[in-house]
Amino acid sequence: DPNKRDPFLALKRPFLAAFHAIEDVYRVALRWALRSWLTRTTVGVVAFGSLLGSCALAGLSGNEFVNAEDRSQFVAEIELPAGTSIDETARLGLAAERKLLADKRIVTVLSTIGPNGDAHRIKWRVVTVPKSQRSVGIAALKDLARQAINEIPDAKIAVADPPFVEGAASEAPIMVQVRAVTYGELEPLAQRFERAMKLVPGMTDVQMKHTPGLPEVRIVVDREKAAAAGVAVAQLAMTMRASMTGEEAGKLREGKDETPIMVRLHETDRKGVSDLLNTSLWTPRGRIALRDVAHVEHAEGPAVIEREGRERQIVIWAYPKGRALGDLVPELKAAFAKIPMPEGAQYYLDGQVRQMNETNESFGTAFILALVFIYVVLASQFESFVHPISIMLTLPLALVGAFVGLFLAKTTIAMGSIIGILLLMGLVTKNAILLLDRALVRVREHGETPLQAMLEAGPERLRPILMTSAAMILGMLPTALSKGDGSEFRSPMAISVIGGVISSTLLSLLVVPVFFVPLEGLLAKIRGALARVLGMSKETVLPTPKE
């Protein structure tokens, strides 16, 4: 009933007044933008300039694989000089633990002495108070751990976040694999790479994951004496392994359980080098001692011989501090280019650097596929190969807000923000679809000129455009403002979506009409020219689809 009073009119009146005011402003702006070629060119130049400026801001923001997260915990790896006993390792580590635990922001330090059987190594898992209960970030507490560990003489330190996937092997964000033919060439070459990395600003905890100088006892066989005694080198090696390590002589069965029975020399008979030289060897000529055919040398050797791709390699780990990976990689490559490489030697970047490059390549492929599929869907919807181009102009306009939002939030472009940008590809086209759809209906069904149709369609579709954009922004706002543990990964995704929706909404309301009006006018002229040449009607030459 038109005479019935709306009981909610008082509640609606402020919102209606605001909508009418916005529509009036937009109507004036739209008329100005479509007034002449000069104003249309101005709008296009402003839009293109905004895109170039946002790309420059994206370069300043930096690029990396994933944003550093504050999960209120971190991992510290300590390496002492090779040959340090496990008791000495535990004693030195305990002093550093106590100093770190003296800070009230540190809740727990889980210390593992001798991980993977390496007596000279310590691994800490440090748990801090929640992020909401402290005024400093996790980086400051990592520096606190470094200060505590630095009091251990000759200790190598690596402090990092826990693995991205819990339980996965620890890896540094920057890993440089140096490969060469022999260790004689490889070790000094890796040391040069390590020195070059330490000179690059923004790098910390640079260390070569190679432990030379591990004490060992070598048995050097006098082959002439061994041959005279009838002892083969292989037989001597098997005997020594059985004497020192043990050999399985059988199994002890207790119900369903089986325990191997290892036989080897008593501890008192293998305690020192002199005991080792007295080890008995059985030969065709009777029993002899090891000292009769061999002597012992004290030497040093690597704890691990690492190979990759059939080549010996040494890996150098490093962690970024205050700089993005994307900024460090070009400087690293420039520093490595100055290192003379022996024949057959080469290096590879691994860790998050490699993952970041792979992610960027995959993003480029996904972006291109998204553009193709969006164009196909729009072309089928509007039954036109040309008008989807006007709609897809909103895609680069969305990048403007995404890059500006990430820059203002002081966050880098990483996997989370890239996911948000991909989401934008499917979200922001709805503004132009609403606008263009209404304008084409007026042109095709009501016979209006493109200019008249757009001047009417713009204000008509302004309200649904603003409402849907506001719904998306408000839906992403809690994620963008989240400060909980691990929010550093999710927040950039929401920020890029919010910024992209805002910029595409504001810019597309003018940019799409500016391109649609001359484009539709050009298509009309082409239809008229072909009709005159062929002597047919415009609709017969290039039929205008009906809704």
Coordinates of C-alpha atoms in Angstrom, one line a residue, residues 201-524:
P201 CA 74.2 -6.5 4.8
G202 CA 71.2 -8.1 6.3
M203 CA 72.6 -11.6 6.8
T204 CA 73.1 -13.3 10.2
D205 CA 74.1 -16.7 11.5
V206 CA 76.1 -17.5 8.4
Q207 CA 77.8 -20.8 8.9
M208 CA 79.3 -23.6 6.8
K209 CA 77.6 -26.9 7.5
H210 CA 80.8 -28.8 7.4
T211 CA 82.8 -30.0 10.4
P212 CA 86.4 -30.7 9.5
G213 CA 88.9 -31.7 12.0
L214 CA 86.9 -34.5 13.7
P215 CA 89.6 -36.5 15.6
E216 CA 90.0 -40.1 14.4
V217 CA 92.4 -43.0 14.6
R218 CA 93.5 -44.5 11.3
I219 CA 95.0 -47.9 10.9
V220 CA 97.7 -47.8 8.2
V221 CA 98.5 -51.3 6.9
D222 CA 102.0 -52.2 5.8
R223 CA 101.0 -54.2 2.7
E224 CA 104.3 -56.0 2.4
K225 CA 104.2 -57.3 5.9
A226 CA 100.5 -58.2 5.6
A227 CA 101.2 -60.1 2.4
A228 CA 104.1 -62.0 4.0
A229 CA 101.9 -62.9 6.9
G230 CA 99.1 -64.0 4.5
V231 CA 96.6 -61.4 5.8
A232 CA 94.4 -59.7 3.3
V233 CA 93.5 -56.0 3.9
A234 CA 89.8 -56.9 3.7
Q235 CA 90.2 -59.6 6.3
L236 CA 92.0 -57.1 8.6
A237 CA 89.2 -54.6 8.2
M238 CA 86.5 -57.1 9.0
T239 CA 88.4 -58.3 12.1
M240 CA 88.8 -54.8 13.4
R241 CA 85.1 -53.9 12.8
A242 CA 84.0 -57.1 14.6
S243 CA 86.4 -56.3 17.5
M244 CA 85.4 -52.6 17.9
T245 CA 81.8 -52.4 16.7
G246 CA 80.8 -56.0 17.2
E247 CA 79.3 -58.7 15.1
E248 CA 75.9 -60.3 15.4
A249 CA 76.4 -63.9 16.6
G250 CA 72.8 -64.9 17.0
K251 CA 69.5 -63.7 18.4
L252 CA 67.9 -64.2 21.8
R253 CA 64.2 -65.0 21.5
E254 CA 61.9 -64.2 24.4
G255 CA 58.4 -65.0 23.3
K256 CA 57.8 -62.9 20.2
D257 CA 60.7 -60.5 20.9
E258 CA 64.1 -61.0 19.4
T259 CA 67.2 -59.3 20.6
P260 CA 70.4 -59.5 18.6
I261 CA 73.5 -60.9 20.4
M262 CA 76.5 -58.7 19.5
V263 CA 80.0 -60.1 20.2
R264 CA 83.0 -57.8 20.5
L265 CA 86.1 -57.1 22.6
H266 CA 85.7 -56.2 26.2
E267 CA 85.9 -52.5 26.9
T268 CA 89.2 -52.9 28.7
D269 CA 90.7 -54.5 25.6
R270 CA 89.7 -51.6 23.3
K271 CA 90.1 -48.6 25.5
G272 CA 93.3 -47.1 24.0
V273 CA 95.6 -47.2 21.0
S274 CA 98.0 -49.7 22.6
D275 CA 95.0 -52.1 23.2
L276 CA 94.0 -51.7 19.6
L277 CA 97.5 -52.6 18.4
N278 CA 97.4 -55.8 20.6
T279 CA 94.3 -57.0 18.8
S280 CA 94.9 -60.6 17.6
L281 CA 94.7 -61.6 14.0
W282 CA 94.5 -65.2 12.8
T283 CA 96.6 -66.0 9.8
P284 CA 97.6 -69.2 8.0
R285 CA 100.9 -69.0 9.9
G286 CA 99.2 -68.7 13.2
R287 CA 98.2 -65.8 15.6
I288 CA 99.8 -62.4 15.2
A289 CA 99.1 -58.9 16.7
L290 CA 97.9 -56.0 14.7
R291 CA 101.1 -54.1 15.4
D292 CA 103.0 -56.7 13.4
V293 CA 101.4 -55.7 10.1
A294 CA 100.1 -52.1 10.7
H295 CA 100.6 -48.9 12.7
V296 CA 98.2 -46.3 14.0
E297 CA 98.0 -42.6 13.0
H298 CA 96.1 -39.8 14.7
A299 CA 94.3 -37.8 12.0
E300 CA 91.3 -35.6 11.3
G301 CA 88.4 -36.1 8.9
P302 CA 85.0 -34.8 8.1
A303 CA 82.1 -36.1 10.2
V304 CA 79.8 -36.3 7.1
I305 CA 80.6 -36.6 3.4
E306 CA 77.7 -35.0 1.6
R307 CA 76.9 -35.6 -2.0
E308 CA 74.3 -34.2 -4.4
G309 CA 73.9 -35.1 -8.0
R310 CA 77.0 -37.3 -7.8
E311 CA 79.1 -34.4 -6.7
R312 CA 80.6 -33.6 -3.3
Q313 CA 79.1 -30.5 -1.8
I314 CA 79.2 -28.3 1.3
V315 CA 76.1 -26.3 2.2
I316 CA 76.3 -22.8 3.7
W317 CA 73.3 -21.6 5.8
A318 CA 72.3 -18.1 6.5
Y319 CA 69.3 -16.2 7.8
P320 CA 68.0 -12.8 6.7
K321 CA 67.8 -10.0 9.4
G322 CA 65.8 -6.9 8.6
R323 CA 65.8 -7.5 4.9
A324 CA 63.6 -9.5 2.5
L325 CA 64.9 -12.5 0.6
G326 CA 64.1 -10.9 -2.7
D327 CA 66.5 -8.0 -1.9
L328 CA 69.3 -10.2 -0.7
V329 CA 69.4 -12.7 -3.7
P330 CA 70.7 -10.2 -6.3
E331 CA 73.4 -9.0 -3.9
L332 CA 74.4 -12.6 -3.2
K333 CA 74.7 -13.4 -6.9
A334 CA 76.8 -10.3 -7.5
A335 CA 79.1 -11.3 -4.7
F336 CA 79.4 -14.9 -5.9
A337 CA 80.2 -13.7 -9.4
K338 CA 83.5 -12.3 -8.1
I339 CA 84.6 -15.7 -6.7
P340 CA 87.0 -17.6 -9.0
M341 CA 85.6 -21.1 -9.6
P342 CA 87.8 -24.1 -10.2
E343 CA 87.0 -26.3 -13.2
G344 CA 83.9 -28.3 -12.6
A345 CA 82.9 -26.3 -9.5
Q346 CA 79.5 -24.6 -9.3
Y347 CA 76.9 -23.4 -6.8
Y348 CA 73.1 -23.5 -6.4
L349 CA 70.7 -21.5 -4.2
D350 CA 68.4 -23.7 -2.1
G351 CA 66.1 -23.3 0.8
Q352 CA 63.4 -20.7 0.8
V353 CA 65.2 -18.9 -2.0
R354 CA 64.5 -21.8 -4.4
Q355 CA 61.0 -22.1 -3.1
M356 CA 60.4 -18.4 -3.6
N357 CA 61.5 -18.6 -7.2
E358 CA 59.3 -21.6 -7.8
T359 CA 56.3 -19.9 -6.2
N360 CA 56.8 -16.8 -8.4
E361 CA 57.0 -18.9 -11.5
S362 CA 53.9 -20.8 -10.5
F363 CA 52.1 -17.6 -9.7
G364 CA 52.8 -16.2 -13.2
T365 CA 51.4 -19.4 -14.8
A366 CA 48.3 -19.3 -12.5
F367 CA 47.8 -15.6 -13.3
I368 CA 47.9 -16.1 -17.0
L369 CA 45.5 -19.1 -16.8
A370 CA 43.1 -17.0 -14.6
L371 CA 43.1 -14.3 -17.3
V372 CA 42.3 -16.8 -20.0
F373 CA 39.4 -18.4 -18.1
I374 CA 38.0 -15.1 -17.1
Y375 CA 38.0 -13.9 -20.7
V376 CA 36.3 -17.1 -21.9
V377 CA 33.6 -16.8 -19.3
L378 CA 32.9 -13.1 -19.9
A379 CA 32.9 -13.6 -23.7
S380 CA 30.3 -16.3 -23.4
Q381 CA 28.2 -14.3 -21.0
F382 CA 28.2 -11.1 -23.1
E383 CA 28.3 -12.8 -26.5
S384 CA 31.1 -10.5 -27.4
F385 CA 34.9 -10.8 -28.0
V386 CA 35.4 -7.1 -27.3
H387 CA 33.5 -6.1 -24.2
P388 CA 35.3 -8.5 -21.8
I389 CA 38.4 -6.4 -22.4
S390 CA 36.6 -3.4 -20.8
I391 CA 35.6 -5.6 -17.8
M392 CA 39.1 -7.0 -17.4
L393 CA 40.6 -3.5 -17.0
T394 CA 39.5 -3.9 -13.4
L395 CA 42.2 -6.6 -12.8
P396 CA 45.3 -4.3 -13.0
L397 CA 43.3 -1.7 -11.1
A398 CA 43.0 -4.2 -8.3
L399 CA 46.8 -4.6 -8.1
V400 CA 47.0 -0.9 -7.3
G401 CA 45.2 -1.2 -4.0
A402 CA 46.8 -4.6 -3.2
F403 CA 50.4 -3.2 -3.5
V404 CA 49.6 0.0 -1.7
G405 CA 47.9 -1.9 1.2
L406 CA 50.9 -4.2 1.6
F407 CA 53.3 -1.2 1.5
L408 CA 51.4 0.7 4.1
A409 CA 51.2 -2.4 6.3
K410 CA 55.0 -2.7 6.0
T411 CA 54.8 -6.3 4.9
T412 CA 56.6 -8.1 2.1
I413 CA 55.0 -9.8 -0.9
A414 CA 55.0 -13.5 0.0
M415 CA 52.9 -16.6 -0.5
G416 CA 50.0 -15.3 1.7
S417 CA 49.7 -12.0 -0.3
I418 CA 50.0 -13.8 -3.6
I419 CA 47.1 -16.0 -2.7
G420 CA 45.1 -12.9 -1.9
I421 CA 46.0 -11.4 -5.3
L422 CA 44.8 -14.6 -7.0
L423 CA 41.5 -14.3 -5.1
L424 CA 41.2 -10.7 -6.4
M425 CA 41.1 -12.0 -10.0
G426 CA 37.7 -13.6 -9.4
L427 CA 36.3 -10.9 -7.1
V428 CA 36.9 -7.5 -8.6
T429 CA 35.4 -8.2 -12.1
K430 CA 31.9 -8.2 -10.5
N431 CA 31.9 -4.4 -10.4
A432 CA 32.5 -4.0 -14.1
I433 CA 30.0 -6.8 -14.9
L434 CA 27.2 -5.1 -13.0
L435 CA 28.0 -1.8 -14.7
L436 CA 28.5 -3.1 -18.2
D437 CA 25.6 -5.5 -18.1
R438 CA 23.1 -2.7 -17.3
A439 CA 24.6 -0.4 -20.0
L440 CA 24.4 -3.0 -22.7
V441 CA 20.8 -3.7 -21.8
R442 CA 20.0 -0.1 -22.4
V443 CA 21.9 0.0 -25.7
R444 CA 20.6 -3.2 -27.1
E445 CA 17.0 -3.2 -25.8
H446 CA 16.2 0.5 -25.4
G447 CA 18.2 1.8 -28.3
E448 CA 20.1 4.4 -26.2
T449 CA 23.4 5.7 -27.2
P450 CA 26.4 4.3 -25.4
L451 CA 27.0 7.7 -23.6
Q452 CA 23.4 8.0 -22.5
A453 CA 23.2 4.3 -21.4
M454 CA 26.4 4.6 -19.3
L455 CA 25.3 7.9 -17.7
E456 CA 22.1 6.2 -16.5
A457 CA 23.5 2.7 -15.8
G458 CA 26.3 4.1 -13.5
P459 CA 24.1 5.6 -10.8
E460 CA 21.7 2.7 -11.1
R461 CA 24.3 0.1 -10.3
L462 CA 26.3 2.2 -7.8
R463 CA 24.4 1.0 -4.8
P464 CA 24.8 -2.8 -5.4
I465 CA 28.5 -2.3 -6.3
L466 CA 29.2 -0.5 -3.1
M467 CA 27.2 -3.0 -1.0
T468 CA 29.0 -6.0 -2.4
S469 CA 32.4 -4.4 -2.1
A470 CA 31.7 -3.4 1.5
A471 CA 30.6 -7.0 2.3
M472 CA 33.9 -8.3 1.0
I473 CA 35.9 -5.7 2.9
L474 CA 34.1 -6.3 6.2
G475 CA 34.5 -10.0 5.8
M476 CA 38.2 -9.8 5.4
L477 CA 38.7 -7.1 8.1
P478 CA 39.0 -9.5 11.1
T479 CA 41.8 -11.5 9.4
A480 CA 43.6 -8.3 8.3
L481 CA 43.6 -6.9 11.9
S482 CA 44.4 -10.2 13.6
K483 CA 47.4 -10.2 15.9
G484 CA 47.4 -13.8 17.1
D485 CA 50.2 -16.3 16.8
G486 CA 50.9 -17.0 13.2
S487 CA 48.8 -14.1 11.9
E488 CA 51.8 -12.9 9.8
F489 CA 50.9 -15.4 7.1
R490 CA 47.1 -14.8 7.0
S491 CA 47.0 -11.0 7.5
P492 CA 48.8 -10.1 4.2
M493 CA 46.3 -12.2 2.2
A494 CA 43.4 -10.2 3.7
I495 CA 45.2 -6.8 3.3
S496 CA 45.8 -7.5 -0.4
V497 CA 42.2 -8.4 -0.9
I498 CA 40.9 -5.4 1.0
G499 CA 43.2 -3.0 -0.8
G500 CA 42.4 -4.5 -4.2
V501 CA 38.7 -4.3 -3.7
I502 CA 38.9 -0.7 -2.6
S503 CA 41.0 0.5 -5.6
S504 CA 39.2 -1.5 -8.2
T505 CA 35.8 -0.2 -6.9
L506 CA 36.9 3.4 -6.9
L507 CA 38.8 3.3 -10.2
S508 CA 36.5 1.0 -12.2
L509 CA 33.5 3.2 -11.7
L510 CA 35.2 5.8 -14.0
V511 CA 37.7 3.7 -16.0
V512 CA 35.2 1.1 -17.3
P513 CA 32.7 3.8 -18.6
V514 CA 35.6 5.8 -20.2
F515 CA 36.6 2.7 -22.2
F516 CA 33.1 1.3 -22.8
V517 CA 31.6 4.4 -24.5
P518 CA 34.2 4.9 -27.3
L519 CA 34.5 1.1 -27.7
E520 CA 30.8 0.7 -28.2
G521 CA 30.7 3.7 -30.5
L522 CA 33.6 2.2 -32.6
L523 CA 31.7 -1.1 -32.9
A524 CA 28.6 0.8 -34.1

